């Protein structure tokens, strides 16, 4: 079944779909090899959607884990949908942590931010069992609404500080996120009711001393406009934060994340650019 035909099917699905999540991921995950990593499951808090997957490269590594936050407009998505991201990153030697988090309408801001922060704290406390070594540093990565969460955790450190996280954030990789969150958008309003822009917009929380940031966005993205990445990059530059921006002509909201998967890397150069950035993190 893992044939070129399946890969072509995935390509067609990913280039045709226009939603914020990848409904073709079952097919995509199926055609990818699973022998390059081991998979662990953990529950980081009580209640529903407080579970996470930990992918460990087969070869021992001293590289920091990457905490990947998936997108889905704060309304949908599951950690299992993004095995293809973990497969790509473990192939570079990085442990990968993908937490589930609670979704709207069951919760509203900041519950989903708190959940990811709780997952980081749980990983730190249980690092020897989960990672085989202490958690001293980690990298945040996210796509779409998940990029917003990752960016907010990177810019507003109170979420992890309140939980006593001592591990150092070593870098942020953010793909196609709404960093200048449009609070008048009908899709955003119920998730962030009566929100304070200073609290919910990563562009408002940038500060000197942040770790290096790598921002990727497709120029053909009509789901989350590239202006968000441009504004976030400007704010980071003004604060003296090391930031690099990659804008891809002809690439849309789904292709930028889908092209991390080996069969789909012809869709955009995002995989190579992520690899390049990771190589710069000591």
XYZ file of N, CA, C and O in Angstrom, residues 106-281:
704
model
N -15.512 24.045 24.146
C -15.388 23.562 25.521
C -14.615 24.549 26.391
O -14.899 24.706 27.582
N -13.623 25.210 25.796
C -12.831 26.189 26.542
C -12.592 27.418 25.676
O -12.816 27.400 24.462
N -12.124 28.454 26.298
C -11.734 29.688 25.623
C -10.355 30.092 26.121
O -9.829 29.493 27.051
N -9.808 31.130 25.489
C -8.502 31.645 25.922
C -8.563 31.990 27.406
O -9.555 32.563 27.863
N -7.525 31.647 28.188
C -6.212 31.109 27.800
C -6.050 29.614 28.035
O -4.921 29.143 28.206
N -7.151 28.856 28.097
C -7.066 27.453 28.494
C -6.097 26.654 27.635
O -5.310 25.846 28.140
N -6.131 26.872 26.309
C -5.269 26.078 25.432
C -3.803 26.488 25.566
O -2.905 25.658 25.394
N -3.556 27.750 25.892
C -2.176 28.178 26.166
C -1.687 27.510 27.454
O -0.564 26.993 27.527
N -2.550 27.528 28.460
C -2.210 26.886 29.732
C -1.904 25.407 29.530
O -0.978 24.859 30.148
N -2.682 24.744 28.667
C -2.478 23.309 28.454
C -1.090 23.016 27.897
O -0.402 22.096 28.365
N -0.663 23.773 26.907
C 0.659 23.526 26.330
C 1.753 23.829 27.361
O 2.741 23.096 27.468
N 1.556 24.879 28.158
C 2.511 25.177 29.223
C 2.560 24.041 30.249
O 3.635 23.669 30.732
N 1.402 23.466 30.561
C 1.361 22.320 31.477
C 2.098 21.123 30.896
O 2.771 20.375 31.616
N 1.976 20.923 29.591
C 2.676 19.812 28.941
C 4.187 19.989 29.025
O 4.933 19.022 29.236
N 4.648 21.223 28.872
C 6.084 21.495 28.990
C 6.554 21.218 30.411
O 7.601 20.603 30.632
N 5.781 21.677 31.379
C 6.137 21.435 32.781
C 6.168 19.946 33.091
O 7.093 19.456 33.742
N 5.176 19.206 32.622
C 5.134 17.768 32.880
C 6.355 17.083 32.263
O 6.955 16.188 32.865
N 6.713 17.507 31.073
C 7.884 16.928 30.418
C 9.146 17.190 31.230
O 9.989 16.296 31.389
N 9.269 18.394 31.760
C 10.458 18.720 32.554
C 10.530 17.863 33.817
O 11.593 17.312 34.142
N 9.414 17.732 34.494
C 9.389 16.967 35.746
C 9.663 15.482 35.489
O 10.293 14.802 36.303
N 9.207 14.989 34.350
C 9.329 13.560 34.045
C 10.312 13.297 32.901
O 10.198 12.301 32.189
N 11.268 14.204 32.747
C 12.152 14.146 31.587
C 12.970 12.863 31.514
O 13.179 12.317 30.424
N 13.434 12.385 32.642
C 14.266 11.183 32.605
C 13.482 9.991 32.056
O 13.992 9.218 31.239
N 12.221 9.881 32.444
C 11.388 8.780 31.970
C 10.950 8.989 30.518
O 10.911 8.040 29.730
N 10.625 10.218 30.168
C 10.079 10.487 28.839
C 11.158 10.659 27.775
O 10.999 10.218 26.637
N 12.238 11.352 28.148
C 13.280 11.698 27.176
C 14.577 10.934 27.389
O 15.457 10.951 26.517
N 14.719 10.326 28.563
C 15.961 9.634 28.878
C 17.066 10.554 29.332
O 18.219 10.133 29.462
N 16.738 11.811 29.625
C 17.721 12.794 30.062
C 16.966 13.996 30.629
O 15.773 14.183 30.357
N 17.642 14.838 31.413
C 16.966 16.039 31.935
C 16.590 16.992 30.802
O 17.240 17.031 29.764
N 15.521 17.735 31.033
C 15.123 18.769 30.072
C 15.778 20.086 30.473
O 15.394 20.706 31.461
N 16.787 20.501 29.717
C 17.499 21.739 30.005
C 17.121 22.864 29.044
O 17.194 24.031 29.393
N 16.706 22.522 27.858
C 16.290 23.504 26.857
C 15.320 22.832 25.889
O 15.306 21.596 25.767
N 14.528 23.634 25.234
C 13.552 23.104 24.295
C 13.273 24.145 23.220
O 13.606 25.327 23.366
N 12.672 23.699 22.145
C 12.321 24.563 21.019
C 10.800 24.517 20.859
O 10.188 23.449 20.946
N 10.189 25.667 20.629
C 8.764 25.732 20.333
C 8.559 25.835 18.825
O 9.290 26.558 18.135
N 7.547 25.134 18.345
C 7.222 25.177 16.921
C 5.710 25.057 16.778
O 5.059 24.317 17.537
N 5.123 25.786 15.849
C 3.685 25.691 15.659
C 3.268 26.136 14.276
O 4.005 26.837 13.567
N 2.055 25.729 13.903
C 1.477 26.092 12.610
C 0.103 26.700 12.829
O -0.688 26.212 13.635
N -0.197 27.802 12.129
C -1.509 28.430 12.137
C -1.871 28.873 13.557
O -1.084 29.578 14.195
N -3.035 28.477 14.079
C -3.382 28.859 15.451
C -2.375 28.288 16.443
O -2.133 28.867 17.506
N -1.770 27.156 16.097
C -0.710 26.600 16.935
C 0.533 27.460 16.941
O 1.256 27.519 17.939
N 0.795 28.149 15.830
C 1.914 29.093 15.787
C 1.630 30.288 16.680
O 2.542 30.844 17.304
N 0.358 30.702 16.741
C -0.018 31.776 17.659
C 0.248 31.364 19.097
O 0.827 32.130 19.882
N -0.155 30.139 19.461
C 0.100 29.645 20.813
C 1.586 29.589 21.111
O 2.047 30.046 22.161
N 2.361 29.021 20.193
C 3.807 28.921 20.400
C 4.437 30.300 20.527
O 5.299 30.529 21.386
N 3.997 31.246 19.689
C 4.550 32.595 19.727
C 4.176 33.300 21.026
O 4.983 34.049 21.599
N 2.956 33.074 21.513
C 2.546 33.713 22.765
C 3.332 33.133 23.940
O 3.733 33.878 24.851
N 3.586 31.836 23.935
C 4.398 31.230 24.985
C 5.829 31.757 24.952
O 6.472 31.906 25.995
N 6.328 32.047 23.740
C 7.696 32.551 23.612
C 7.807 34.017 24.011
O 8.843 34.453 24.538
N 6.749 34.797 23.762
C 6.814 36.236 24.028
C 6.321 36.607 25.429
O 6.783 37.581 26.005
N 5.384 35.845 25.952
C 4.835 36.104 27.287
C 5.244 34.952 28.190
O 4.580 33.912 28.245
N 6.321 35.136 28.914
C 6.934 34.026 29.653
C 6.206 33.673 30.942
O 6.567 32.699 31.598
N 5.166 34.411 31.302
C 4.524 34.125 32.594
C 3.852 32.755 32.599
O 3.725 32.125 33.655
N 3.460 32.258 31.427
C 2.794 30.955 31.376
C 3.700 29.841 31.893
O 3.268 28.986 32.674
N 4.941 29.830 31.464
C 5.858 28.787 31.929
C 6.468 29.141 33.281
O 6.732 28.254 34.101
N 6.682 30.414 33.531
C 7.265 30.815 34.816
C 6.346 30.469 35.975
O 6.808 30.020 37.032
N 5.039 30.674 35.801
C 4.092 30.358 36.859
C 4.051 28.872 37.172
O 3.642 28.474 38.271
N 4.478 28.059 36.236
C 4.496 26.613 36.441
C 5.851 26.115 36.917
O 6.051 24.911 37.088
N 6.779 27.022 37.096
C 8.085 26.647 37.602
C 8.994 25.979 36.590
O 9.952 25.296 36.970
N 8.725 26.181 35.304
C 9.592 25.601 34.277
C 10.952 26.288 34.331
O 11.047 27.521 34.298
N 12.002 25.515 34.443
C 13.357 26.071 34.488
C 14.125 25.827 33.195
O 15.163 26.446 32.967
N 13.632 24.920 32.356
C 14.288 24.682 31.075
C 14.254 25.954 30.232
O 13.299 26.732 30.287
N 15.295 26.148 29.447
C 15.435 27.365 28.645
C 14.845 27.174 27.257
O 15.085 26.164 26.596
N 14.065 28.165 26.818
C 13.579 28.161 25.448
C 14.731 28.543 24.531
O 15.283 29.637 24.629
N 15.072 27.642 23.602
C 16.244 27.849 22.748
C 15.904 28.435 21.396
O 16.792 28.927 20.688
N 14.620 28.393 20.995
C 14.250 28.916 19.687
C 12.771 28.762 19.425
O 12.084 27.973 20.080
N 12.281 29.528 18.468
C 10.886 29.474 18.052
C 10.831 29.338 16.532
O 11.457 30.125 15.813
N 10.083 28.344 16.059
C 9.808 28.169 14.634
C 8.302 28.305 14.465
O 7.537 27.517 15.024
N 7.875 29.310 13.723
C 6.443 29.584 13.605
C 6.048 29.646 12.137
O 6.638 30.402 11.363
N 5.045 28.865 11.771
C 4.587 28.772 10.393
C 3.163 29.322 10.272
O 2.238 28.816 10.911
N 3.019 30.393 9.503
C 1.705 30.890 9.091
C 0.775 31.181 10.260
O -0.388 30.784 10.263
N 1.265 31.890 11.257
C 0.449 32.179 12.432
C -0.176 33.560 12.420
O 0.357 34.489 11.809
N -1.317 33.735 13.118
C -1.977 35.045 13.228
C -1.432 35.832 14.427
O -2.107 36.002 15.438
N -0.233 36.336 14.298
C 0.468 36.948 15.429
C -0.119 38.302 15.834
O -0.021 38.706 16.976
N -0.734 38.991 14.870
C -1.434 40.237 15.175
C -2.935 39.922 15.179
O -3.696 40.383 14.328
N -3.339 39.132 16.126
C -4.651 38.489 16.153
C -5.782 39.482 15.875
O -5.947 40.471 16.591
N -6.590 39.236 14.841
C -7.692 40.150 14.501
C -8.873 39.943 15.445
O -9.711 39.062 15.240
N -8.983 40.776 16.451
C -9.978 40.569 17.505
C -11.396 40.886 17.069
O -12.350 40.612 17.814
N -11.555 41.451 15.879
C -12.896 41.700 15.349
C -13.337 40.634 14.360
O -14.404 40.734 13.762
N -12.535 39.591 14.193
C -12.861 38.506 13.271
C -13.914 37.596 13.920
O -13.747 37.186 15.069
N -14.993 37.257 13.199
C -16.044 36.399 13.764
C -15.532 35.046 14.249
O -16.123 34.450 15.150
N -14.460 34.566 13.648
C -13.892 33.294 14.072
C -13.086 33.428 15.358
O -12.974 32.488 16.151
N -12.547 34.598 15.578
C -11.687 34.834 16.735
C -12.486 35.281 17.958
O -12.181 34.889 19.097
N -13.518 36.075 17.754
C -14.265 36.704 18.852
C -14.709 35.709 19.927
O -14.461 35.941 21.122
N -15.360 34.587 19.578
C -15.829 33.705 20.646
C -14.716 32.966 21.383
O -14.903 32.550 22.534
N -13.576 32.801 20.747
C -12.455 32.091 21.371
C -11.690 33.016 22.313
O -11.160 32.585 23.340
N -11.671 34.311 21.965
C -10.955 35.315 22.756
C -11.947 36.420 23.157
O -11.813 37.569 22.734
N -12.944 36.103 23.971
C -13.981 37.100 24.285
C -13.435 38.256 25.108
O -12.709 38.058 26.090
N -13.765 39.468 24.675
C -13.366 40.690 25.387
C -11.871 40.688 25.693
O -11.429 41.091 26.776
N -11.091 40.257 24.725
C -9.654 40.083 24.952
C -8.914 41.409 24.945
O -9.224 42.320 24.172
N -7.909 41.494 25.796
C -7.001 42.630 25.825
C -5.928 42.403 24.764
O -5.196 41.403 24.827
N -5.803 43.286 23.780
C -4.795 43.087 22.730
C -3.393 42.876 23.288
O -2.608 42.103 22.729
N -3.081 43.540 24.378
C -1.753 43.408 24.962
C -1.512 41.989 25.460
O -0.381 41.514 25.507
N -2.564 41.316 25.805
C -2.452 39.980 26.384
C -2.438 38.889 25.321
O -1.738 37.889 25.459
N -3.198 39.068 24.246
C -3.409 37.967 23.306
C -2.626 38.086 22.005
O -2.629 37.149 21.199
N -1.956 39.207 21.783
C -1.232 39.385 20.532
C 0.276 39.231 20.745
O 0.891 40.058 21.427
N 0.883 38.210 20.153
C 2.336 38.080 20.272
C 3.092 39.318 19.816
O 4.147 39.642 20.382
N 2.592 40.043 18.814
C 3.298 41.239 18.347
C 3.401 42.297 19.444
O 4.291 43.151 19.407
N 2.505 42.247 20.415
C 2.512 43.223 21.504
C 3.406 42.799 22.674
O 3.644 43.582 23.591
N 3.843 41.541 22.670
C 4.583 41.005 23.818
C 6.060 40.750 23.539
O 6.757 40.190 24.374
N 6.516 41.142 22.366
C 7.929 40.959 22.022
C 8.809 41.734 22.986
O 8.478 42.846 23.408
N 9.940 41.140 23.365
C 10.841 41.807 24.313
C 12.289 41.416 24.028
O 12.549 40.335 23.479
N 13.232 42.264 24.374
C 14.646 41.934 24.179
C 15.017 40.683 24.972
O 14.437 40.390 26.012
N 15.976 39.962 24.457
C 16.445 38.774 25.146
C 15.744 37.495 24.733
O 16.083 36.415 25.233
N 14.791 37.591 23.829
C 14.129 36.379 23.337
C 15.114 35.533 22.528
O 16.067 36.061 21.954
N 14.872 34.235 22.453
C 15.748 33.376 21.642
C 15.524 33.627 20.153
O 14.565 34.315 19.766
N 16.358 33.072 19.303
C 16.193 33.258 17.858
C 14.833 32.758 17.366
O 14.293 31.771 17.877
N 14.302 33.448 16.359
C 12.981 33.139 15.814
C 13.099 32.929 14.304
O 13.796 33.680 13.624
N 12.391 31.933 13.808
C 12.353 31.618 12.386
C 10.897 31.642 11.963
O 10.079 30.857 12.447
N 10.533 32.556 11.078
C 9.151 32.723 10.649
C 9.007 32.297 9.188
O 9.747 32.767 8.330
N 8.031 31.442 8.914
C 7.774 30.951 7.567
C 6.312 31.215 7.218
O 5.418 31.010 8.048
N 6.075 31.646 5.986
C 4.709 31.932 5.551
C 4.631 31.826 4.039
O 5.568 32.206 3.329
N 3.512 31.320 3.541
C 3.283 31.263 2.111
C 2.648 32.545 1.611
O 1.697 33.051 2.202
N 3.152 33.071 0.514
C 2.597 34.304 -0.052
C 1.177 34.099 -0.585
O 0.402 35.053 -0.688
N 0.822 32.835 -0.907
C -0.510 32.543 -1.422
C -1.477 32.120 -0.318
O -2.555 31.599 -0.604
N -1.102 32.355 0.923
C -1.947 31.981 2.067
C -3.097 32.971 2.197
O -2.890 34.150 2.485
N -4.314 32.484 1.970
C -5.500 33.325 2.155
C -6.204 33.024 3.466
O -7.170 33.699 3.823
N -5.753 32.020 4.180
C -6.337 31.653 5.476
C -5.805 32.566 6.573
O -6.559 33.120 7.375
N -4.502 32.703 6.639
C -3.833 33.650 7.540
C -2.895 34.481 6.668
O -1.936 33.954 6.116
N -3.172 35.727 6.542
C -2.423 36.582 5.618
C -0.963 36.745 6.050
O -0.663 36.846 7.253
N -0.051 36.800 5.076
C 1.371 36.972 5.391
C 1.687 38.254 6.150
O 2.760 38.358 6.744
N 0.775 39.224 6.154
C 1.031 40.461 6.895
C 1.286 40.178 8.366
O 1.988 40.953 9.042
N 0.721 39.097 8.902
C 0.971 38.742 10.309
C 2.446 38.446 10.546
O 3.036 38.898 11.535
N 3.035 37.700 9.627
C 4.454 37.376 9.763
C 5.311 38.626 9.589
O 6.291 38.832 10.316
N 4.943 39.480 8.645
C 5.717 40.708 8.438
C 5.662 41.603 9.681
O 6.682 42.175 10.099
N 4.489 41.744 10.275
C 4.359 42.591 11.464
C 5.109 42.003 12.663
O 5.741 42.737 13.428
N 5.032 40.684 12.816
C 5.739 40.031 13.912
C 7.241 40.182 13.729
O 7.979 40.488 14.683
N 7.711 39.999 12.505
C 9.139 40.136 12.227
C 9.618 41.550 12.525
O 10.703 41.741 13.107
N 8.831 42.543 12.147
C 9.204 43.934 12.415
C 9.309 44.196 13.908
O 10.269 44.840 14.375
N 8.344 43.689 14.671
C 8.375 43.879 16.122
C 9.599 43.202 16.736
O 10.249 43.763 17.634
N 9.928 42.013 16.266
C 11.101 41.298 16.772
C 12.386 42.050 16.430
O 13.281 42.209 17.277
N 12.486 42.534 15.209
C 13.673 43.281 14.801
C 13.849 44.541 15.622
O 14.967 44.874 16.035
N 12.756 45.239 15.881
C 12.829 46.473 16.672
C 13.262 46.211 18.097
O 13.857 47.086 18.744
N 12.983 45.007 18.590
C 13.389 44.644 19.950
C 14.789 44.029 19.995
O 15.276 43.671 21.057
N 15.412 43.901 18.841
C 16.754 43.339 18.779
C 16.802 41.826 18.877
O 17.849 41.255 19.183
N 15.677 41.181 18.598
C 15.617 39.716 18.655
C 16.086 39.138 17.318
O 15.637 39.598 16.255
N 16.980 38.152 17.324
C 17.404 37.535 16.060
C 16.217 36.864 15.380
O 15.584 35.972 15.945
N 15.904 37.288 14.170
C 14.756 36.733 13.458
C 15.079 36.619 11.983
O 15.736 37.496 11.408
N 14.658 35.527 11.391
C 14.760 35.349 9.956
C 13.374 35.025 9.418
O 12.587 34.328 10.069
N 13.074 35.525 8.236
C 11.755 35.382 7.636
C 11.895 34.704 6.282
O 12.751 35.069 5.478
N 11.029 33.731 6.041
C 10.970 33.065 4.751
C 9.541 33.174 4.223
O 8.603 32.650 4.835
N 9.364 33.877 3.115
C 8.070 34.016 2.458
C 8.138 33.300 1.115
O 9.025 33.575 0.307
N 7.201 32.384 0.887
C 7.265 31.512 -0.275
C 6.196 31.869 -1.309
O 4.993 31.702 -1.041
N 6.590 32.346 -2.477
C 5.617 32.623 -3.541
C 4.861 31.363 -3.945
O 5.453 30.285 -4.071
N 3.540 31.491 -4.120
C 2.741 30.379 -4.609
C 2.415 29.304 -3.597
O 1.773 28.308 -3.930
N 2.836 29.484 -2.349
C 2.608 28.478 -1.310
C 1.452 28.927 -0.422
O 1.400 30.086 0.003
N 0.531 27.987 -0.121
C -0.634 28.356 0.668
C -0.510 27.883 2.113
O 0.549 27.409 2.547
N -1.622 27.975 2.832
C -1.635 27.723 4.274
C -1.343 26.265 4.625
O -0.700 25.979 5.642
N -1.816 25.359 3.811
C -1.639 23.935 4.075
C -0.311 23.423 3.531
O 0.373 22.618 4.163
N 0.065 23.899 2.360
C 1.288 23.403 1.733
C 2.523 23.667 2.573
O 3.458 22.857 2.579
N 2.535 24.758 3.316
C 3.739 25.107 4.071
C 4.027 24.098 5.177
O 5.184 23.821 5.483
N 2.990 23.512 5.761
C 3.195 22.488 6.788
C 3.263 21.105 6.152
O 4.068 20.268 6.550
N 2.446 20.869 5.114
C 2.460 19.568 4.458
C 3.797 19.238 3.835
O 4.209 18.077 3.782
N 4.515 20.254 3.399
C 5.781 20.012 2.707
C 6.917 19.630 3.650
O 8.033 19.379 3.200
N 6.646 19.550 4.948
C 7.638 18.962 5.852
C 7.756 17.463 5.624
O 8.798 16.863 5.907
N 6.677 16.854 5.120
C 6.677 15.409 4.878
C 7.515 15.076 3.649
O 7.450 15.767 2.629
N 8.264 13.993 3.756
C 9.200 13.634 2.691
C 8.556 13.561 1.305
O 9.132 14.065 0.332
N 7.357 12.971 1.148
C 6.807 12.866 -0.208
C 6.350 14.193 -0.800
O 6.091 14.276 -1.996
N 6.232 15.238 0.039
C 5.615 16.482 -0.414
C 6.569 17.676 -0.380
O 6.133 18.820 -0.441
N 7.841 17.421 -0.312
C 8.786 18.528 -0.168
C 8.949 19.343 -1.437
O 9.596 20.396 -1.413
N 8.359 18.893 -2.513
C 8.358 19.703 -3.721
C 7.352 20.854 -3.615
O 7.391 21.783 -4.431
N 6.471 20.839 -2.620
C 5.462 21.900 -2.485
C 6.056 23.222 -2.026
O 5.567 24.286 -2.371
N 7.090 23.150 -1.195
C 7.760 24.362 -0.714
C 9.095 23.976 -0.112
O 9.311 22.810 0.231
N 9.998 24.948 0.072
C 11.297 24.651 0.692
C 11.259 24.672 2.219
O 12.301 24.764 2.849
N 10.084 24.597 2.833
C 10.002 24.806 4.282
C 10.817 23.794 5.068
O 11.440 24.153 6.081
N 10.862 22.547 4.626
C 11.625 21.544 5.365
C 13.112 21.901 5.402
O 13.743 21.881 6.458
N 13.659 22.241 4.261
C 15.072 22.602 4.221
C 15.376 23.831 5.039
O 16.434 23.928 5.674
N 14.447 24.785 5.054
C 14.665 26.002 5.827
C 14.567 25.731 7.327
O 15.318 26.309 8.125
N 13.655 24.862 7.734
C 13.588 24.466 9.144
C 14.875 23.764 9.549
O 15.445 24.024 10.609
N 15.340 22.877 8.691
C 16.599 22.165 8.962
C 17.748 23.148 9.100
O 18.595 23.024 10.005
N 17.784 24.148 8.245
C 18.848 25.155 8.294
C 18.811 25.933 9.616
O 19.845 26.170 10.246
N 17.608 26.325 10.037
C 17.493 27.063 11.284
C 17.902 26.221 12.481
O 18.637 26.670 13.367
N 17.437 24.972 12.524
C 17.768 24.101 13.647
C 19.280 23.908 13.783
O 19.803 23.803 14.890
N 19.966 23.901 12.657
C 21.420 23.716 12.690
C 22.138 24.886 13.354
O 23.297 24.751 13.782
N 21.463 26.026 13.463
C 22.086 27.199 14.083
C 21.878 27.264 15.577
O 22.499 28.101 16.252
N 21.003 26.403 16.117
C 20.723 26.420 17.556
C 21.731 25.559 18.264
O 21.817 24.347 18.013
